[in-house]
Amino acid sequence: MAVDTRECAEAKLALSQALAACGGNTKDETVIAAIENLRLVNPNPSPTRNGKLLDSNWLLISAPNFPGGEQLANGKFAYTLGRLAFNMFQPTKLKLVIDRVSQPVFLLGNGEQRSHDIVVEFTTADENYPQISGVVRNLGVCEPISDTVLQVKFTGGTLAPQDPTKMDEWRAVFGQQSQNVKRSFKDSLIFSFLKLVFGLVPPQGINSETGEVQFIMERSPKGRLEILYLDEELRITCGEKGTILVSERQ
């Protein structure tokens, strides 16, 4: 079927305008309709098999999908640190503002397996702590299981500073990474479940030179991610719980 490039361009513009009007909410009816229109003129019916289009550093342009977020007056989103990475990094209740979310996707040299990291750049926004910037990276891999669906699994995560000149402040905020931190009963149950089922290895401390903190998931669960649309500019995905994310190529 021939693809009308003018139709694609008009459909993408409509989606961009709809996202801007609702703060990036992909549950908005206008956004849903715009995405459906794009699917109807999809130029790539087998997106997971198209490595040239898959590979890029994708920038999220819809709202983030981490749990418990709050949209601020300036349009940005605030979360606690714990919400960004399985409650693995301390202090879990630290309030952060997300500056950007990106996903570098590239072939790993192991068949069709590709990177599936989720990179969250943030600035602290908590009156009890100094204002510093950092990066949470949830490490993942993916590979196609059909023409439109990827199998995804996460293998761990890292927390690292963005500004090496503020290492003293960084250590003051994030230097206390311990398995024995005090948790609520509910959080303790979840933590124990993750360790038992997913082979979770929590942070063992902070790297004294780089300030990096990391955790590992040795038996990560496998999920599915459907690619609804993919071209030279745009990628739209849908997770198992129906969460839709819109990203643009950088």
Coordinates of C-alpha atoms in Angstrom, one line a residue:
M1 CA 0.0 0.0 0.0
A2 CA 1.4 3.4 -1.0
V3 CA 2.0 5.8 1.8
D4 CA 0.8 9.4 1.5
T5 CA 3.6 11.4 3.0
R6 CA 1.3 14.5 3.2
E7 CA -1.2 12.5 5.3
C8 CA 1.6 11.3 7.6
A9 CA 2.8 14.9 8.1
E10 CA -0.7 16.2 8.8
A11 CA -1.4 13.3 11.3
K12 CA 1.9 13.9 13.1
L13 CA 1.2 17.7 13.3
A14 CA -2.3 16.9 14.8
L15 CA -0.7 14.6 17.4
S16 CA 1.9 17.3 18.3
Q17 CA -0.8 19.9 18.8
A18 CA -3.0 17.5 20.8
L19 CA -0.1 16.6 23.1
A20 CA 0.8 20.3 23.6
A21 CA -2.8 21.2 24.5
C22 CA -3.2 18.5 27.3
G23 CA 0.3 18.5 28.8
G24 CA 1.4 15.4 27.1
N25 CA -1.4 13.2 28.5
T26 CA -1.7 10.2 26.1
K27 CA -5.0 9.2 27.8
D28 CA -6.6 12.4 26.4
E29 CA -9.3 11.6 23.9
T30 CA -7.9 14.0 21.3
V31 CA -4.5 12.4 21.6
I32 CA -5.9 8.9 21.3
A33 CA -7.7 9.9 18.2
A34 CA -4.6 11.5 16.7
I35 CA -2.6 8.3 17.4
E36 CA -5.2 6.2 15.8
N37 CA -5.1 8.4 12.7
L38 CA -1.3 7.9 12.5
R39 CA -1.7 4.1 12.8
L40 CA -4.0 4.2 9.8
V41 CA -1.3 5.8 7.6
N42 CA 1.6 3.8 9.2
P43 CA 4.4 3.6 6.6
N44 CA 6.2 0.7 8.4
P45 CA 3.9 -2.3 9.1
S46 CA 6.9 -4.3 10.6
P47 CA 8.7 -1.8 12.8
T48 CA 10.5 -4.3 15.1
R49 CA 12.3 -5.7 12.0
N50 CA 13.5 -2.3 10.8
G51 CA 16.8 -1.8 12.6
K52 CA 17.7 1.4 10.8
L53 CA 14.5 3.1 12.1
L54 CA 14.6 1.5 15.6
D55 CA 18.1 2.7 16.4
S56 CA 18.4 6.2 17.8
N57 CA 18.4 8.2 21.0
W58 CA 14.6 8.7 21.5
L59 CA 13.4 11.7 23.5
L60 CA 10.1 11.4 25.3
I61 CA 7.6 14.1 24.3
S62 CA 4.5 12.8 26.0
A63 CA 4.1 12.7 29.8
P64 CA 6.3 10.3 31.8
N65 CA 4.6 7.1 33.0
F66 CA 6.3 6.6 36.4
P67 CA 3.8 6.1 39.2
G68 CA 2.8 8.9 41.6
G69 CA 3.8 11.9 39.5
E70 CA 2.7 15.5 39.9
Q71 CA 2.6 17.9 37.0
L72 CA 3.9 21.4 38.0
A73 CA 2.7 24.8 36.8
N74 CA 5.6 25.0 34.3
G75 CA 4.5 21.7 32.7
K76 CA 7.3 19.6 34.1
F77 CA 6.7 16.5 36.3
A78 CA 7.9 15.9 39.9
Y79 CA 8.4 12.4 41.5
T80 CA 10.1 11.0 44.5
L81 CA 13.4 9.2 43.8
G82 CA 12.0 5.9 44.8
R83 CA 9.3 6.0 42.1
L84 CA 11.9 6.2 39.4
A85 CA 13.8 3.0 40.1
F86 CA 12.0 0.3 42.2
N87 CA 12.8 2.2 45.5
M88 CA 16.4 1.1 45.1
F89 CA 18.1 4.4 45.7
Q90 CA 18.2 6.5 48.9
P91 CA 16.7 8.8 50.0
T92 CA 13.6 7.3 48.4
K93 CA 11.3 10.2 49.5
L94 CA 13.6 12.9 47.9
K95 CA 11.5 15.1 45.5
L96 CA 12.9 15.5 42.0
V97 CA 11.8 17.4 38.9
I98 CA 12.3 15.5 35.6
D99 CA 14.2 17.6 33.1
R100 CA 14.0 15.0 30.3
V101 CA 13.5 11.3 29.6
S102 CA 15.3 9.6 26.8
Q103 CA 16.0 6.1 25.5
P104 CA 19.1 5.2 23.6
V105 CA 18.3 2.2 21.4
F106 CA 21.2 0.4 19.5
L107 CA 22.1 -3.1 18.4
L108 CA 24.1 -5.0 21.1
G109 CA 25.7 -7.5 18.7
N110 CA 23.8 -10.4 20.2
G111 CA 21.4 -11.4 17.4
E112 CA 18.5 -8.9 17.3
Q113 CA 18.9 -7.8 20.9
R114 CA 19.0 -4.0 21.5
S115 CA 19.5 -1.7 24.4
H116 CA 16.3 -0.5 26.1
D117 CA 17.6 1.8 28.8
I118 CA 15.4 4.5 30.2
V119 CA 17.4 7.6 31.0
V120 CA 15.9 10.1 33.4
E121 CA 17.7 13.4 33.9
F122 CA 16.5 15.3 37.0
T123 CA 17.1 18.2 39.4
T124 CA 16.4 17.9 43.1
A125 CA 13.5 20.1 44.3
D126 CA 13.4 19.4 48.0
E127 CA 13.9 22.2 50.6
N128 CA 15.7 19.7 52.9
Y129 CA 18.5 19.1 50.4
P130 CA 20.8 21.2 48.1
Q131 CA 19.7 21.6 44.5
I132 CA 21.8 19.2 42.3
S133 CA 21.3 17.4 39.0
G134 CA 21.7 13.7 38.3
V135 CA 20.7 10.8 36.1
V136 CA 18.7 7.7 36.9
R137 CA 19.3 5.0 34.2
N138 CA 17.1 1.9 34.3
L139 CA 19.0 -0.6 32.3
G140 CA 17.2 -2.9 29.9
V141 CA 17.3 -4.9 26.7
C142 CA 14.7 -5.8 24.1
E143 CA 14.3 -8.1 21.0
P144 CA 11.5 -8.7 18.5
I145 CA 9.0 -11.5 19.0
S146 CA 6.7 -10.4 16.2
D147 CA 6.6 -7.7 13.5
T148 CA 5.2 -5.2 15.9
V149 CA 6.0 -6.4 19.5
L150 CA 9.3 -6.4 21.4
Q151 CA 10.1 -8.5 24.4
V152 CA 11.6 -6.3 27.1
K153 CA 13.5 -7.0 30.3
F154 CA 15.3 -4.8 32.8
T155 CA 18.6 -5.8 34.3
G156 CA 19.3 -3.1 36.9
G157 CA 19.9 0.6 37.3
T158 CA 22.3 3.3 38.1
L159 CA 22.2 6.7 39.8
A160 CA 24.9 9.2 38.9
P161 CA 25.7 13.0 39.1
Q162 CA 25.5 15.3 36.1
D163 CA 27.9 17.9 37.5
P164 CA 31.3 16.6 38.7
T165 CA 32.0 20.0 40.4
K166 CA 29.2 19.4 42.9
M167 CA 30.5 16.0 44.1
D168 CA 30.6 17.1 47.8
E169 CA 26.9 18.0 47.7
W170 CA 26.1 14.8 45.8
R171 CA 27.8 12.6 48.4
A172 CA 26.0 14.5 51.2
V173 CA 22.6 13.6 49.6
F174 CA 23.2 10.2 48.1
G175 CA 26.2 8.9 50.1
Q176 CA 24.1 6.7 52.4
Q177 CA 23.1 3.7 50.3
S178 CA 22.3 0.8 52.6
Q179 CA 20.4 -2.5 52.5
N180 CA 19.5 -2.0 56.1
V181 CA 17.6 1.2 55.6
K182 CA 14.4 1.6 57.6
R183 CA 11.3 0.7 55.5
S184 CA 7.6 0.6 56.0
F185 CA 6.0 -2.8 56.4
K186 CA 4.6 -2.6 52.9
D187 CA 7.9 -1.5 51.4
S188 CA 9.7 -4.3 53.2
L189 CA 7.4 -6.9 51.8
I190 CA 7.9 -5.5 48.2
F191 CA 11.6 -5.4 48.7
S192 CA 11.8 -9.0 49.9
F193 CA 9.6 -10.1 47.0
L194 CA 11.9 -8.4 44.5
K195 CA 15.0 -10.0 46.0
L196 CA 13.4 -13.4 46.1
V197 CA 11.7 -13.5 42.7
F198 CA 13.8 -11.2 40.5
G199 CA 17.2 -11.8 42.0
L200 CA 17.5 -8.2 43.1
V201 CA 21.0 -7.2 44.3
P202 CA 20.5 -3.8 46.0
P203 CA 23.1 -1.0 46.0
Q204 CA 26.2 -1.9 48.0
G205 CA 27.3 1.8 48.5
I206 CA 28.4 4.7 46.4
N207 CA 31.5 4.9 44.2
S208 CA 33.9 7.2 46.0
E209 CA 35.3 8.6 42.7
T210 CA 32.4 8.8 40.3
G211 CA 29.5 9.1 42.8
E212 CA 27.6 6.4 41.0
V213 CA 25.3 4.0 42.7
Q214 CA 24.0 0.8 41.1
F215 CA 21.7 -2.2 41.6
I216 CA 21.3 -5.4 39.6
M217 CA 18.3 -7.6 38.7
E218 CA 19.6 -11.1 38.0
R219 CA 16.2 -12.6 37.0
S220 CA 14.3 -9.8 35.5
P221 CA 10.7 -10.4 34.4
K222 CA 10.0 -10.3 30.7
G223 CA 7.4 -7.8 29.4
R224 CA 6.0 -6.9 26.0
L225 CA 6.1 -3.5 24.2
E226 CA 4.0 -2.9 21.1
I227 CA 5.3 -0.4 18.5
L228 CA 2.2 1.4 17.3
Y229 CA 4.1 3.7 14.9
L230 CA 7.7 4.2 13.7
D231 CA 9.2 6.4 11.1
E232 CA 12.3 8.7 10.6
E233 CA 10.9 11.2 13.2
L234 CA 8.5 9.6 15.6
R235 CA 8.0 6.4 17.7
I236 CA 4.8 5.5 19.5
T237 CA 4.8 2.5 21.9
C238 CA 2.2 0.8 24.1
G239 CA 3.1 -1.2 27.2
E240 CA 1.3 -4.3 28.6
K241 CA -0.8 -2.1 30.9
G242 CA -1.9 0.1 28.0
T243 CA 0.5 3.0 28.7
I244 CA 1.2 4.9 25.5
L245 CA 4.5 6.9 25.1
V246 CA 5.4 9.2 22.3
S247 CA 9.1 9.9 21.5
E248 CA 10.9 11.8 18.8
R249 CA 14.3 11.0 17.2
Q250 CA 17.2 13.1 18.4

